[in-house]
Short mmCIF file of C-alpha atoms in Angstrom, two decimals:
data_model
loop_
_atom_site.label_atom_id
_atom_site.label_comp_id
_atom_site.label_asym_id
_atom_site.label_seq_id
_atom_site.Cartn_x
_atom_site.Cartn_y
_atom_site.Cartn_z
CA MET A 14 18.49 -29.02 3.69
CA GLU A 15 20.39 -30.34 0.74
CA TYR A 16 21.16 -33.90 -0.27
CA ARG A 17 24.40 -34.57 -2.13
CA HIS A 18 27.10 -37.23 -2.53
CA LYS A 19 29.75 -37.42 0.18
CA THR A 20 32.49 -36.43 -2.25
CA SER A 21 30.57 -33.47 -3.72
CA ARG A 22 31.87 -29.98 -3.05
CA SER A 23 29.86 -27.64 -0.87
CA PRO A 24 27.62 -25.28 -2.80
CA ARG A 25 28.96 -21.77 -3.41
CA LYS A 26 27.44 -19.07 -1.31
CA PHE A 27 26.87 -15.78 -3.04
CA LYS A 28 27.69 -12.51 -1.44
CA VAL A 29 24.54 -10.58 -0.67
CA VAL A 30 24.55 -6.90 -1.54
CA VAL A 31 23.38 -4.99 1.50
CA SER A 32 20.52 -2.64 0.79
CA ALA A 33 18.09 -0.68 2.93
CA LYS A 34 15.77 -2.71 5.13
CA LYS A 35 12.09 -3.10 4.37
CA VAL A 36 10.27 0.23 4.43
CA LEU A 37 6.56 0.18 5.23
CA PHE A 38 4.22 2.97 4.31
CA THR A 39 0.58 3.89 4.31
CA VAL A 40 -0.76 5.65 1.24
CA PHE A 41 -4.09 7.29 0.41
CA TRP A 42 -4.80 8.12 -3.22
CA ASP A 43 -7.64 9.00 -5.50
CA LYS A 44 -8.18 9.46 -9.23
CA GLU A 45 -6.02 12.60 -9.21
CA GLY A 46 -2.99 11.17 -7.41
CA VAL A 47 -1.52 10.57 -3.97
CA VAL A 48 -3.30 12.56 -1.28
CA HIS A 49 -1.26 11.48 1.75
CA MET A 50 1.49 9.02 2.58
CA GLU A 51 3.34 8.16 5.75
CA PHE A 52 6.37 5.97 6.23
CA LEU A 53 6.70 3.82 9.32
CA GLU A 54 9.77 4.19 11.48
CA GLN A 55 11.97 1.09 11.58
CA GLY A 56 10.69 -1.48 14.06
CA GLN A 57 7.22 0.04 14.45
CA THR A 58 3.93 -1.54 13.50
CA VAL A 59 0.57 -0.08 12.61
CA ASN A 60 -1.81 -0.32 15.53
CA SER A 61 -5.09 1.50 16.14
CA GLU A 62 -3.41 4.45 17.82
CA ARG A 63 -0.96 4.89 14.97
CA TYR A 64 -3.67 4.48 12.33
CA ILE A 65 -5.91 7.06 14.02
CA SER A 66 -3.00 9.51 14.00
CA THR A 67 -2.61 8.83 10.27
CA LEU A 68 -6.34 9.41 9.71
CA ARG A 69 -6.14 12.77 11.48
CA ALA A 70 -3.23 13.80 9.27
CA LEU A 71 -5.17 12.59 6.23
CA LYS A 72 -8.20 14.68 7.19
CA LEU A 73 -6.04 17.83 7.43
CA ARG A 74 -4.40 17.02 4.11
CA LEU A 75 -7.77 16.45 2.43
CA ARG A 76 -8.91 19.90 3.53
CA ARG A 77 -5.80 21.44 1.93
CA VAL A 78 -5.46 19.49 -1.33
CA ARG A 79 -8.97 18.30 -2.16
CA LEU A 80 -10.82 21.27 -0.64
CA ASP A 81 -14.50 20.45 -0.18
CA LYS A 82 -14.67 17.34 -2.33
CA ASP A 83 -16.36 14.34 -0.73
CA SER A 84 -13.91 11.61 0.18
CA ILE A 85 -14.66 7.94 0.65
CA LEU A 86 -11.99 5.70 2.14
CA GLN A 87 -11.63 2.12 1.11
CA HIS A 88 -9.37 -0.03 3.23
CA ASP A 89 -9.15 -3.66 4.17
CA HIS A 90 -10.12 -5.32 7.43
CA ALA A 91 -6.69 -5.29 8.99
CA CYS A 92 -7.00 -5.14 12.77
CA PRO A 93 -6.10 -1.42 13.09
CA HIS A 94 -8.69 -0.52 10.44
CA ALA A 95 -11.49 -2.55 11.97
CA SER A 96 -10.96 -1.78 15.66
CA ARG A 97 -13.61 -0.02 17.70
CA GLN A 98 -11.25 2.93 18.38
CA THR A 99 -10.61 3.38 14.65
CA GLN A 100 -14.31 3.16 13.82
CA ASP A 101 -15.04 5.81 16.47
CA ALA A 102 -12.30 8.05 15.07
CA LEU A 103 -13.66 7.65 11.52
CA ARG A 104 -17.09 8.83 12.75
CA GLN A 105 -15.55 11.72 14.71
CA LEU A 106 -13.47 12.82 11.69
CA GLU A 107 -16.53 12.38 9.46
CA LEU A 108 -14.64 10.11 7.06
CA THR A 109 -16.90 7.83 5.07
CA THR A 110 -15.64 4.32 4.34
CA LEU A 111 -16.56 1.93 1.59
CA PRO A 112 -17.28 -1.53 3.02
CA HIS A 113 -14.62 -4.07 2.16
CA PRO A 114 -15.32 -7.81 2.39
CA ALA A 115 -12.98 -9.70 4.68
CA TYR A 116 -10.12 -11.58 3.00
CA SER A 117 -10.56 -9.81 -0.33
CA PRO A 118 -7.17 -8.42 -1.40
CA ASP A 119 -8.56 -8.38 -4.92
CA LEU A 120 -10.72 -5.40 -3.92
CA ALA A 121 -7.97 -3.20 -2.44
CA PRO A 122 -6.66 -0.98 -5.28
CA SER A 123 -3.33 -0.44 -3.56
CA ASP A 124 -2.77 -4.20 -3.32
CA TYR A 125 -3.67 -5.13 -6.89
CA TYR A 126 -2.61 -1.93 -8.69
CA LEU A 127 -0.44 0.66 -6.93
CA PHE A 128 1.97 -1.54 -4.96
CA PRO A 129 2.73 -3.98 -7.81
CA GLN A 130 3.56 -1.03 -10.10
CA LEU A 131 5.74 0.56 -7.44
CA LYS A 132 7.50 -2.75 -6.71
CA LYS A 133 8.19 -3.20 -10.41
CA TYR A 134 9.84 0.24 -10.46
CA LEU A 135 11.90 -0.39 -7.30
CA LYS A 136 13.05 -3.85 -8.36
CA GLY A 137 16.79 -3.97 -8.95
CA HIS A 138 17.50 -0.65 -7.23
CA HIS A 139 19.81 -0.71 -4.23
CA TYR A 140 19.60 1.93 -1.54
CA ASP A 141 22.10 2.71 1.18
CA ASN A 142 19.47 3.83 3.66
CA ASN A 143 15.73 4.23 4.19
CA GLU A 144 15.79 7.93 3.34
CA GLU A 145 16.88 7.07 -0.22
CA VAL A 146 14.01 4.59 -0.58
CA ILE A 147 11.51 7.12 0.76
CA ALA A 148 12.79 9.85 -1.57
CA ASP A 149 12.56 7.51 -4.57
CA VAL A 150 9.00 6.46 -3.66
CA HIS A 151 8.01 10.14 -3.39
CA ARG A 152 9.62 10.83 -6.78
CA TRP A 153 7.85 7.89 -8.42
CA CYS A 154 4.46 8.92 -7.02
CA ARG A 155 4.88 12.53 -8.19
CA ARG A 156 5.81 11.37 -11.72
CA GLN A 157 2.64 9.33 -12.19
CA PRO A 158 0.00 11.18 -14.23
CA SER A 159 -3.56 11.43 -12.92
CA GLU A 160 -4.59 8.90 -15.61
CA PHE A 161 -2.44 6.30 -13.84
CA PHE A 162 -4.45 6.68 -10.63
CA ALA A 163 -7.79 6.92 -12.45
CA ASP A 164 -7.00 3.61 -14.20
CA GLY A 165 -6.45 1.96 -10.81
CA LEU A 166 -9.86 3.07 -9.60
CA HIS A 167 -11.53 2.01 -12.85
CA GLN A 168 -10.08 -1.44 -12.24
CA LEU A 169 -11.79 -1.43 -8.82
CA VAL A 170 -15.17 -1.30 -10.56
CA LYS A 171 -14.13 -4.25 -12.75
CA HIS A 172 -12.90 -6.22 -9.71
CA CYS A 173 -16.13 -5.51 -7.80
CA ARG A 174 -18.26 -6.71 -10.71
CA LEU A 175 -16.21 -9.91 -10.96
CA CYS A 176 -16.55 -10.45 -7.22
CA VAL A 177 -20.35 -10.01 -7.38
CA ASP A 178 -20.60 -12.26 -10.46
CA ARG A 179 -18.67 -14.96 -8.58
CA ASP A 180 -20.76 -14.63 -5.40
CA GLY A 181 -17.88 -13.15 -3.45
CA ASP A 182 -15.22 -15.64 -4.53
CA TYR A 183 -11.64 -14.45 -4.80
CA VAL A 184 -10.73 -12.74 -8.10
CA GLU A 185 -7.08 -13.43 -9.01
CA LYS A 186 -6.67 -11.15 -12.07
#
């Protein structure tokens, strides 16, 4: 709502440049780089069934790209991650998870490190379709050196220490 004098002209409306719609994706990464990523089809949401399918694909990918290295997953308490079906699937797939306190986005490396960097890169770009966005995200991830990903995980240690020092209170930056 806008208040103005009766004789004032209407505000100018700017033409919006049409770009691709929002593209959602799930990404798993470690100190060496991106291990697995999946993009969500337009109009779909992540539920337990979808997340379990992603975990199965991740397990296969881990066998191929990380060979026999131990893997520990750290994810938040979003409903699909915390559901009984997902927890059963994690046990069945023998995927170890790092506990994550509820409502702690400051302890999710993708939230405080990877996604902000990716958003900074994508800002100002306009895409005609989702495939262009997906291709650009893949390109960006491949161009990041392993030091980039290692830095993100080193920051996790710092964030955890701050969280412990503050008795679990939220750590902004």
